[in-house]
Amino acid sequence: MLTKQQLDEINGFISDGSKIVITAHTNPDGDAVGSSLAVYHYLKAKGAEVSSMVPNKFPGFYNWLSASNEIIVYETDAKKAKKALMGADLIFCLDYNAVHRLGAMADILRAAKGKKILIDHHVSPETESFDYVLSDINTSSTGELVYDFIVALGDEELIDSKVAECLYTCIITDTGSFSHSCNNPKTYDVMANLVRKGIDARRLHGFIYDTFSENRLRLLGFAINDRMLVWEELKTALIYLTKDDLKKYKYQVGDTEGVVNFALSMEKVNLAVLVTEKDKKIRLSFRSKGDFSVNNLAREHFNGGGHRNAAGGNMNLPITDVIDKVKSVLSSYRTELNYNNASTDGL
Ligand code: 5GP
Ligand code: MN
């Protein structure tokens, strides 16, 4: 946690009616959007002038979150985002460990004069880029840290049902509905308190997970049936989706969320990879069971990173070359990949 003095300084900014900007990472997920909006509602309740922004569009299944329509998307509203960032006294940096994770927004954040506070749970935070750092890799989600932060500022009562819905989204999405990063009793204590705030957890879960379009579900079926390679000797399954595949199923942002988890759900698989052909680059998603670190794998070979059991990467090669590269890199980890997984992740 931050020191008492740091909390007092931050409280000074918040209570002063200062201009505050909230930022979160590229390809925002439930934790990024949820923690941004939780902080947004909290700061508004404290009387601050707040804006929230993300580098690019987030999935439509987070649109039910209160004030999600207030989030500025840099990709489509760069001027507005830049103006707010440059004029901010305090900048929240949520759910990312390094400024480059802001993509096209990164240089503006670097140039911004406001004090920067990082709240994050990814490994190896770039601490020198921030004035205040609240980072804990043993926490389920950035949302859980935001909860701790608000409580540490003495504002537990400001966690109303709106804030609680946002924080619920963070924890439920970053633990895969309590299927990983879920061995810490404290996470359940926090969730219990969120339920006490009056959220309808069952309904919210449905908003996130049961609002597929027909195209999205058919894309999932196609991906598993027609685009999944299984490399038994590497205990790995890889699903790839080309630009044409995505076009055929009228891809919308978020439609490939969760696809990689189906590959990991096979008993014989320890590592799952999703390779997606985006406009100008190839995006990779890695998931593992047990001790095999996809964070290290993504960092060392695929220009990315993340957590031990969930990470992402990026390549600028034709998709077939990327698939070949994944296979050849993994071949050098053959021994490491051939463990009998008990599927524990320690957290
Ligand atoms: P996903 O596969 O869902 O896109 O990402 C899995 C996890 O890895 C998320 O926690 C995400 O924040 C992180 N992640 C994804 N891409 C990158 C990346 O390029 N760099 C880093 N450091 N983390 C990433
Ligand atoms: Mn997260």
Tab-separated table of C-alpha atoms and ligand atoms in Angstrom:
chain	number	residue	atom	x	y	z
A	1	MET	CA	0.000	0.000	0.000
A	2	LEU	CA	1.036	3.608	-0.405
A	3	THR	CA	2.474	5.376	2.647
A	4	LYS	CA	0.340	7.620	4.821
A	5	GLN	CA	2.180	10.640	3.432
A	6	GLN	CA	1.576	9.567	-0.173
A	7	LEU	CA	-2.096	8.962	0.563
A	8	ASP	CA	-2.326	12.429	2.139
A	9	GLU	CA	-0.725	14.003	-0.926
A	10	ILE	CA	-3.086	12.172	-3.260
A	11	ASN	CA	-6.037	13.078	-1.062
A	12	GLY	CA	-4.929	16.700	-1.393
A	13	PHE	CA	-5.265	16.516	-5.181
A	14	ILE	CA	-8.595	14.736	-5.032
A	15	SER	CA	-10.213	17.087	-2.545
A	16	ASP	CA	-8.948	20.225	-4.234
A	17	GLY	CA	-11.263	20.030	-7.216
A	18	SER	CA	-8.167	19.250	-9.262
A	19	LYS	CA	-8.311	18.086	-12.846
A	20	ILE	CA	-7.867	14.339	-12.896
A	21	VAL	CA	-7.498	11.968	-15.836
A	22	ILE	CA	-7.853	8.194	-15.714
A	23	THR	CA	-6.005	6.062	-18.269
A	24	ALA	CA	-6.027	2.314	-18.936
A	25	HIS	CA	-4.284	-0.021	-21.378
A	26	THR	CA	-4.722	-0.752	-25.086
A	27	ASN	CA	-7.375	-3.367	-25.928
A	28	PRO	CA	-9.131	-2.577	-22.646
A	29	ASP	CA	-10.534	-5.595	-20.834
A	30	GLY	CA	-13.008	-5.875	-17.954
A	31	ASP	CA	-10.398	-4.941	-15.368
A	32	ALA	CA	-9.224	-1.910	-17.343
A	33	VAL	CA	-12.731	-0.586	-18.013
A	34	GLY	CA	-14.095	-1.552	-14.593
A	35	SER	CA	-11.249	-0.030	-12.590
A	36	SER	CA	-11.352	3.143	-14.714
A	37	LEU	CA	-15.056	3.631	-14.078
A	38	ALA	CA	-14.806	2.749	-10.385
A	39	VAL	CA	-12.165	5.455	-9.944
A	40	TYR	CA	-14.235	7.797	-12.147
A	41	HIS	CA	-17.357	7.477	-9.977
A	42	TYR	CA	-15.338	7.690	-6.771
A	43	LEU	CA	-13.537	10.868	-7.819
A	44	LYS	CA	-16.763	12.471	-9.045
A	45	ALA	CA	-18.322	11.766	-5.659
A	46	LYS	CA	-15.325	13.542	-4.108
A	47	GLY	CA	-15.987	16.573	-6.303
A	48	ALA	CA	-13.030	16.288	-8.671
A	49	GLU	CA	-13.144	17.200	-12.353
A	50	VAL	CA	-12.547	13.823	-13.980
A	51	SER	CA	-12.158	12.311	-17.400
A	52	SER	CA	-11.404	8.721	-18.344
A	53	MET	CA	-9.707	7.555	-21.514
A	54	VAL	CA	-8.450	4.417	-23.237
A	55	PRO	CA	-6.277	4.072	-26.353
A	56	ASN	CA	-8.790	2.068	-28.404
A	57	LYS	CA	-12.297	0.683	-28.326
A	58	PHE	CA	-13.452	-1.688	-25.586
A	59	PRO	CA	-15.910	-4.586	-26.044
A	60	GLY	CA	-19.603	-3.734	-26.194
A	61	PHE	CA	-20.382	-6.139	-23.352
A	62	TYR	CA	-19.082	-3.491	-20.949
A	63	ASN	CA	-21.472	-0.824	-22.214
A	64	TRP	CA	-23.904	-1.504	-19.362
A	65	LEU	CA	-21.388	-0.106	-16.867
A	66	SER	CA	-22.521	3.270	-15.618
A	67	ALA	CA	-20.712	6.143	-17.436
A	68	SER	CA	-19.042	3.783	-19.934
A	69	ASN	CA	-20.243	6.222	-22.602
A	70	GLU	CA	-18.119	8.938	-20.947
A	71	ILE	CA	-14.866	7.094	-21.627
A	72	ILE	CA	-12.898	8.921	-24.307
A	73	VAL	CA	-11.476	6.576	-26.940
A	74	TYR	CA	-8.169	8.061	-28.095
A	75	GLU	CA	-8.305	6.317	-31.463
A	76	THR	CA	-11.471	8.196	-32.408
A	77	ASP	CA	-11.190	11.313	-30.231
A	78	ALA	CA	-7.462	12.074	-30.014
A	79	LYS	CA	-7.812	15.851	-29.645
A	80	LYS	CA	-10.128	15.661	-26.672
A	81	ALA	CA	-7.997	13.007	-24.990
A	82	LYS	CA	-4.794	14.969	-25.514
A	83	LYS	CA	-6.275	18.194	-24.176
A	84	ALA	CA	-7.507	16.501	-21.007
A	85	LEU	CA	-4.201	14.689	-20.432
A	86	MET	CA	-2.068	17.782	-20.928
A	87	GLY	CA	-4.243	19.777	-18.526
A	88	ALA	CA	-4.399	17.159	-15.784
A	89	ASP	CA	-2.996	17.708	-12.279
A	90	LEU	CA	-3.203	14.031	-11.435
A	91	ILE	CA	-3.253	11.033	-13.785
A	92	PHE	CA	-4.368	7.560	-12.789
A	93	CYS	CA	-2.609	4.779	-14.706
A	94	LEU	CA	-4.673	1.652	-14.299
A	95	ASP	CA	-4.017	-1.998	-15.118
A	96	TYR	CA	-0.763	-1.524	-17.034
A	97	ASN	CA	2.829	-1.823	-15.926
A	98	ALA	CA	4.624	0.187	-18.614
A	99	VAL	CA	3.762	3.378	-20.455
A	100	HIS	CA	4.210	1.779	-23.893
A	101	ARG	CA	1.072	-0.266	-23.142
A	102	LEU	CA	-0.821	2.925	-24.009
A	103	GLY	CA	0.182	2.550	-27.671
A	104	ALA	CA	-0.399	5.775	-29.572
A	105	MET	CA	-1.325	7.539	-26.317
A	106	ALA	CA	2.026	6.742	-24.657
A	107	ASP	CA	3.982	9.787	-25.823
A	108	ILE	CA	1.269	12.137	-24.619
A	109	LEU	CA	1.284	10.538	-21.194
A	110	ARG	CA	5.074	10.869	-21.079
A	111	ALA	CA	4.800	14.570	-21.952
A	112	ALA	CA	1.970	15.268	-19.507
A	113	LYS	CA	3.031	17.277	-16.458
A	114	GLY	CA	0.481	15.914	-13.981
A	115	LYS	CA	1.516	13.588	-11.147
A	116	LYS	CA	1.079	9.974	-12.151
A	117	ILE	CA	-0.287	7.254	-9.942
A	118	LEU	CA	0.035	3.649	-11.034
A	119	ILE	CA	-2.436	1.081	-9.716
A	120	ASP	CA	-1.657	-2.293	-11.252
A	121	HIS	CA	-1.036	-6.010	-10.717
A	122	HIS	CA	1.212	-6.960	-13.655
A	123	VAL	CA	4.755	-8.199	-13.086
A	124	SER	CA	7.784	-5.889	-13.346
A	125	PRO	CA	6.147	-2.458	-13.172
A	126	GLU	CA	8.161	0.359	-14.738
A	127	THR	CA	8.138	2.227	-11.407
A	128	GLU	CA	10.386	5.078	-12.544
A	129	SER	CA	7.649	6.336	-14.897
A	130	PHE	CA	5.217	7.088	-12.060
A	131	ASP	CA	5.150	9.375	-9.008
A	132	TYR	CA	3.091	6.988	-6.881
A	133	VAL	CA	2.997	3.230	-7.299
A	134	LEU	CA	0.422	0.834	-5.902
A	135	SER	CA	1.448	-2.451	-7.492
A	136	ASP	CA	0.899	-5.977	-6.238
A	137	ILE	CA	1.219	-8.979	-8.504
A	138	ASN	CA	-0.456	-11.184	-5.919
A	139	THR	CA	-3.750	-9.356	-6.233
A	140	SER	CA	-6.520	-10.724	-8.446
A	141	SER	CA	-7.105	-7.525	-10.358
A	142	THR	CA	-6.471	-3.826	-10.528
A	143	GLY	CA	-10.061	-3.454	-9.338
A	144	GLU	CA	-9.225	-5.187	-6.069
A	145	LEU	CA	-6.358	-2.722	-5.588
A	146	VAL	CA	-8.691	0.179	-6.352
A	147	TYR	CA	-10.958	-1.145	-3.612
A	148	ASP	CA	-7.981	-1.209	-1.195
A	149	PHE	CA	-6.999	2.293	-2.319
A	150	ILE	CA	-10.424	3.782	-1.654
A	151	VAL	CA	-10.581	2.077	1.735
A	152	ALA	CA	-7.051	3.288	2.582
A	153	LEU	CA	-8.196	6.837	1.852
A	154	GLY	CA	-10.920	6.343	4.454
A	155	ASP	CA	-13.717	6.409	1.899
A	156	GLU	CA	-15.180	2.919	2.150
A	157	GLU	CA	-18.667	4.421	2.350
A	158	LEU	CA	-18.199	5.988	-1.085
A	159	ILE	CA	-18.148	2.519	-2.614
A	160	ASP	CA	-21.806	2.598	-3.595
A	161	SER	CA	-23.539	0.045	-5.802
A	162	LYS	CA	-22.318	1.828	-8.958
A	163	VAL	CA	-18.668	1.617	-7.896
A	164	ALA	CA	-19.271	-1.930	-6.636
A	165	GLU	CA	-20.609	-3.013	-10.054
A	166	CYS	CA	-17.424	-1.725	-11.679
A	167	LEU	CA	-15.200	-3.492	-9.161
A	168	TYR	CA	-17.224	-6.702	-9.494
A	169	THR	CA	-16.490	-6.610	-13.237
A	170	CYS	CA	-12.742	-6.285	-12.568
A	171	ILE	CA	-12.563	-9.240	-10.211
A	172	ILE	CA	-14.896	-11.545	-12.109
A	173	THR	CA	-13.188	-11.001	-15.484
A	174	ASP	CA	-9.593	-11.118	-14.219
A	175	THR	CA	-10.202	-14.329	-12.251
A	176	GLY	CA	-12.218	-15.967	-15.060
A	177	SER	CA	-15.215	-16.118	-12.709
A	178	PHE	CA	-12.981	-17.292	-9.844
A	179	SER	CA	-11.243	-19.998	-11.873
A	180	HIS	CA	-7.702	-18.582	-11.584
A	181	SER	CA	-5.908	-16.062	-9.327
A	182	CYS	CA	-8.555	-17.226	-6.897
A	183	ASN	CA	-6.730	-18.783	-3.955
A	184	ASN	CA	-6.521	-15.646	-1.862
A	185	PRO	CA	-9.306	-15.443	0.747
A	186	LYS	CA	-9.074	-11.659	0.701
A	187	THR	CA	-10.427	-11.516	-2.863
A	188	TYR	CA	-13.573	-13.257	-1.629
A	189	ASP	CA	-13.790	-10.849	1.324
A	190	VAL	CA	-13.719	-7.932	-1.106
A	191	MET	CA	-16.312	-9.601	-3.334
A	192	ALA	CA	-18.537	-10.284	-0.325
A	193	ASN	CA	-18.368	-6.598	0.560
A	194	LEU	CA	-19.298	-5.673	-3.014
A	195	VAL	CA	-22.347	-7.926	-2.807
A	196	ARG	CA	-23.234	-6.220	0.496
A	197	LYS	CA	-23.256	-2.943	-1.409
A	198	GLY	CA	-26.303	-4.251	-3.221
A	199	ILE	CA	-25.041	-5.494	-6.584
A	200	ASP	CA	-26.942	-8.230	-8.405
A	201	ALA	CA	-23.980	-10.482	-9.161
A	202	ARG	CA	-25.966	-13.045	-11.136
A	203	ARG	CA	-27.387	-10.395	-13.437
A	204	LEU	CA	-24.045	-8.660	-13.959
A	205	HIS	CA	-22.351	-11.958	-14.824
A	206	GLY	CA	-24.983	-12.412	-17.520
A	207	PHE	CA	-24.292	-8.937	-18.932
A	208	ILE	CA	-20.635	-9.860	-19.373
A	209	TYR	CA	-20.829	-13.495	-20.457
A	210	ASP	CA	-24.268	-14.216	-21.887
A	211	THR	CA	-24.732	-11.490	-24.450
A	212	PHE	CA	-23.058	-13.100	-27.465
A	213	SER	CA	-24.269	-12.211	-30.916
A	214	GLU	CA	-25.023	-15.215	-33.127
A	215	ASN	CA	-21.958	-14.359	-35.220
A	216	ARG	CA	-19.718	-14.378	-32.161
A	217	LEU	CA	-20.867	-17.814	-31.068
A	218	ARG	CA	-20.509	-19.195	-34.609
A	219	LEU	CA	-17.017	-17.699	-34.827
A	220	LEU	CA	-16.141	-19.566	-31.619
A	221	GLY	CA	-17.439	-22.831	-33.099
A	222	PHE	CA	-15.519	-22.231	-36.323
A	223	ALA	CA	-12.329	-21.356	-34.439
A	224	ILE	CA	-12.432	-24.605	-32.478
A	225	ASN	CA	-13.506	-26.789	-35.399
A	226	ASP	CA	-11.509	-25.388	-38.276
A	227	ARG	CA	-8.702	-23.303	-36.865
A	228	MET	CA	-7.283	-25.234	-33.935
A	229	LEU	CA	-3.932	-27.003	-34.124
A	230	VAL	CA	-3.005	-29.418	-31.368
A	231	TRP	CA	0.663	-30.150	-30.805
A	232	GLU	CA	0.503	-33.136	-28.470
A	233	GLU	CA	4.261	-33.323	-27.934
A	234	LEU	CA	4.243	-29.728	-26.706
A	235	LYS	CA	0.992	-30.045	-24.740
A	236	THR	CA	-0.128	-27.004	-26.690
A	237	ALA	CA	-3.201	-26.008	-28.665
A	238	LEU	CA	-3.105	-23.018	-31.000
A	239	ILE	CA	-6.113	-21.351	-32.566
A	240	TYR	CA	-5.573	-18.889	-35.394
A	241	LEU	CA	-8.031	-16.513	-37.004
A	242	THR	CA	-7.271	-14.664	-40.213
A	243	LYS	CA	-8.569	-11.267	-41.246
A	244	ASP	CA	-10.925	-13.008	-43.681
A	245	ASP	CA	-12.265	-15.302	-40.943
A	246	LEU	CA	-13.050	-12.281	-38.794
A	247	LYS	CA	-14.694	-10.518	-41.706
A	248	LYS	CA	-16.827	-13.553	-42.512
A	249	TYR	CA	-18.232	-13.551	-38.979
A	250	LYS	CA	-18.612	-9.751	-38.899
A	251	TYR	CA	-16.074	-9.358	-36.116
A	252	GLN	CA	-16.813	-6.815	-33.418
A	253	VAL	CA	-14.332	-5.767	-30.722
A	254	GLY	CA	-14.490	-8.393	-27.954
A	255	ASP	CA	-15.716	-11.260	-30.136
A	256	THR	CA	-12.501	-13.249	-29.647
A	257	GLU	CA	-12.421	-12.722	-25.861
A	258	GLY	CA	-12.352	-16.064	-24.117
A	259	VAL	CA	-11.661	-18.117	-27.253
A	260	VAL	CA	-8.184	-19.041	-26.028
A	261	ASN	CA	-9.615	-20.460	-22.798
A	262	PHE	CA	-11.472	-23.167	-24.706
A	263	ALA	CA	-8.168	-24.439	-26.093
A	264	LEU	CA	-6.767	-24.527	-22.553
A	265	SER	CA	-9.765	-26.471	-21.264
A	266	MET	CA	-8.489	-29.715	-22.806
A	267	GLU	CA	-6.980	-31.929	-20.146
A	268	LYS	CA	-3.913	-32.723	-22.232
A	269	VAL	CA	-3.114	-29.074	-22.863
A	270	ASN	CA	-0.841	-26.935	-20.677
A	271	LEU	CA	-0.472	-24.004	-23.041
A	272	ALA	CA	-3.027	-22.361	-25.292
A	273	VAL	CA	-2.349	-19.712	-27.904
A	274	LEU	CA	-4.701	-17.545	-29.925
A	275	VAL	CA	-3.188	-15.896	-32.984
A	276	THR	CA	-5.333	-13.186	-34.526
A	277	GLU	CA	-4.623	-11.285	-37.712
A	278	LYS	CA	-5.429	-7.651	-37.051
A	279	ASP	CA	-5.171	-4.778	-39.540
A	280	LYS	CA	-1.447	-4.214	-39.513
A	281	LYS	CA	-0.136	-6.757	-37.066
A	282	ILE	CA	-0.610	-10.129	-35.483
A	283	ARG	CA	-1.907	-10.253	-31.945
A	284	LEU	CA	-1.126	-13.199	-29.703
A	285	SER	CA	-2.848	-14.345	-26.531
A	286	PHE	CA	-1.240	-16.929	-24.291
A	287	ARG	CA	-2.754	-18.908	-21.426
A	288	SER	CA	-1.063	-21.586	-19.351
A	289	LYS	CA	-1.807	-23.946	-16.502
A	290	GLY	CA	0.530	-24.318	-13.562
A	291	ASP	CA	4.094	-23.054	-13.440
A	292	PHE	CA	4.827	-22.386	-17.100
A	293	SER	CA	5.193	-18.611	-17.390
A	294	VAL	CA	3.580	-17.136	-20.472
A	295	ASN	CA	4.686	-13.737	-19.203
A	296	ASN	CA	8.314	-14.790	-19.746
A	297	LEU	CA	7.461	-16.431	-23.054
A	298	ALA	CA	5.677	-13.327	-24.359
A	299	ARG	CA	8.410	-10.990	-23.118
A	300	GLU	CA	11.304	-12.978	-24.496
A	301	HIS	CA	9.914	-13.956	-27.879
A	302	PHE	CA	6.738	-12.079	-28.787
A	303	ASN	CA	7.102	-8.399	-27.818
A	304	GLY	CA	4.623	-8.641	-25.006
A	305	GLY	CA	4.067	-9.701	-21.427
A	306	GLY	CA	1.356	-9.956	-18.817
A	307	HIS	CA	0.952	-12.431	-15.967
A	308	ARG	CA	2.373	-15.883	-15.373
A	309	ASN	CA	-0.741	-17.666	-16.678
A	310	ALA	CA	-2.149	-15.016	-19.050
A	311	ALA	CA	-0.162	-12.812	-21.384
A	312	GLY	CA	-0.299	-11.153	-24.762
A	313	GLY	CA	2.142	-10.402	-27.551
A	314	ASN	CA	2.470	-8.710	-30.931
A	315	MET	CA	4.275	-9.623	-34.163
A	316	ASN	CA	4.758	-7.939	-37.509
A	317	LEU	CA	4.991	-11.045	-39.699
A	318	PRO	CA	2.571	-12.893	-41.961
A	319	ILE	CA	0.259	-15.076	-39.871
A	320	THR	CA	1.720	-18.351	-41.182
A	321	ASP	CA	5.218	-17.211	-40.152
A	322	VAL	CA	3.924	-16.323	-36.705
A	323	ILE	CA	2.434	-19.804	-36.284
A	324	ASP	CA	5.751	-21.350	-37.414
A	325	LYS	CA	7.633	-19.142	-34.990
A	326	VAL	CA	5.365	-20.122	-32.096
A	327	LYS	CA	5.971	-23.782	-32.867
A	328	SER	CA	9.725	-23.432	-33.141
A	329	VAL	CA	9.997	-21.329	-29.964
A	330	LEU	CA	7.836	-23.799	-28.057
A	331	SER	CA	9.922	-26.708	-29.278
A	332	SER	CA	12.760	-25.303	-27.184
A	333	TYR	CA	10.468	-25.455	-24.127
A	334	ARG	CA	9.354	-29.014	-24.787
A	335	THR	CA	10.546	-30.344	-21.419
A	336	GLU	CA	9.100	-27.408	-19.482
A	337	LEU	CA	5.742	-27.865	-21.214
A	338	ASN	CA	5.496	-31.566	-20.460
A	339	TYR	CA	4.434	-31.385	-16.841
A	340	ASN	CA	1.465	-33.008	-15.236
A	341	ASN	CA	-0.608	-29.986	-14.479
A	342	ALA	CA	-2.394	-29.683	-11.210
A	343	SER	CA	-3.617	-26.304	-12.472
A	344	THR	CA	-2.564	-24.327	-9.438
A	345	ASP	CA	-1.446	-20.776	-9.841
A	346	GLY	CA	-0.536	-19.991	-6.272
A	347	LEU	CA	-2.591	-16.836	-5.956
B	1	5GP	P1	-5.001	-10.893	-23.450
B	1	5GP	O1	-4.463	-12.161	-23.966
B	1	5GP	O2	-6.324	-11.089	-22.772
B	1	5GP	O3	-4.993	-9.785	-24.437
B	1	5GP	O4	-4.002	-10.420	-22.312
B	1	5GP	C1	-3.708	-11.227	-21.200
B	1	5GP	C2	-2.996	-10.421	-20.131
B	1	5GP	O5	-1.739	-9.993	-20.619
B	1	5GP	C3	-3.732	-9.148	-19.701
B	1	5GP	O6	-3.529	-8.992	-18.323
B	1	5GP	C4	-3.042	-8.050	-20.448
B	1	5GP	O7	-3.060	-6.868	-19.726
B	1	5GP	C5	-1.619	-8.582	-20.588
B	1	5GP	N1	-1.052	-8.185	-21.875
B	1	5GP	C6	-1.609	-8.357	-23.082
B	1	5GP	N2	-0.805	-7.895	-24.054
B	1	5GP	C7	0.297	-7.414	-23.443
B	1	5GP	C8	1.489	-6.785	-23.912
B	1	5GP	O8	1.698	-6.588	-25.117
B	1	5GP	N3	2.392	-6.405	-22.951
B	1	5GP	C9	2.181	-6.609	-21.623
B	1	5GP	N4	3.120	-6.209	-20.758
B	1	5GP	N5	1.067	-7.183	-21.162
B	1	5GP	C10	0.127	-7.592	-22.046
B	2	MN	MN	-5.934	-6.735	-14.834
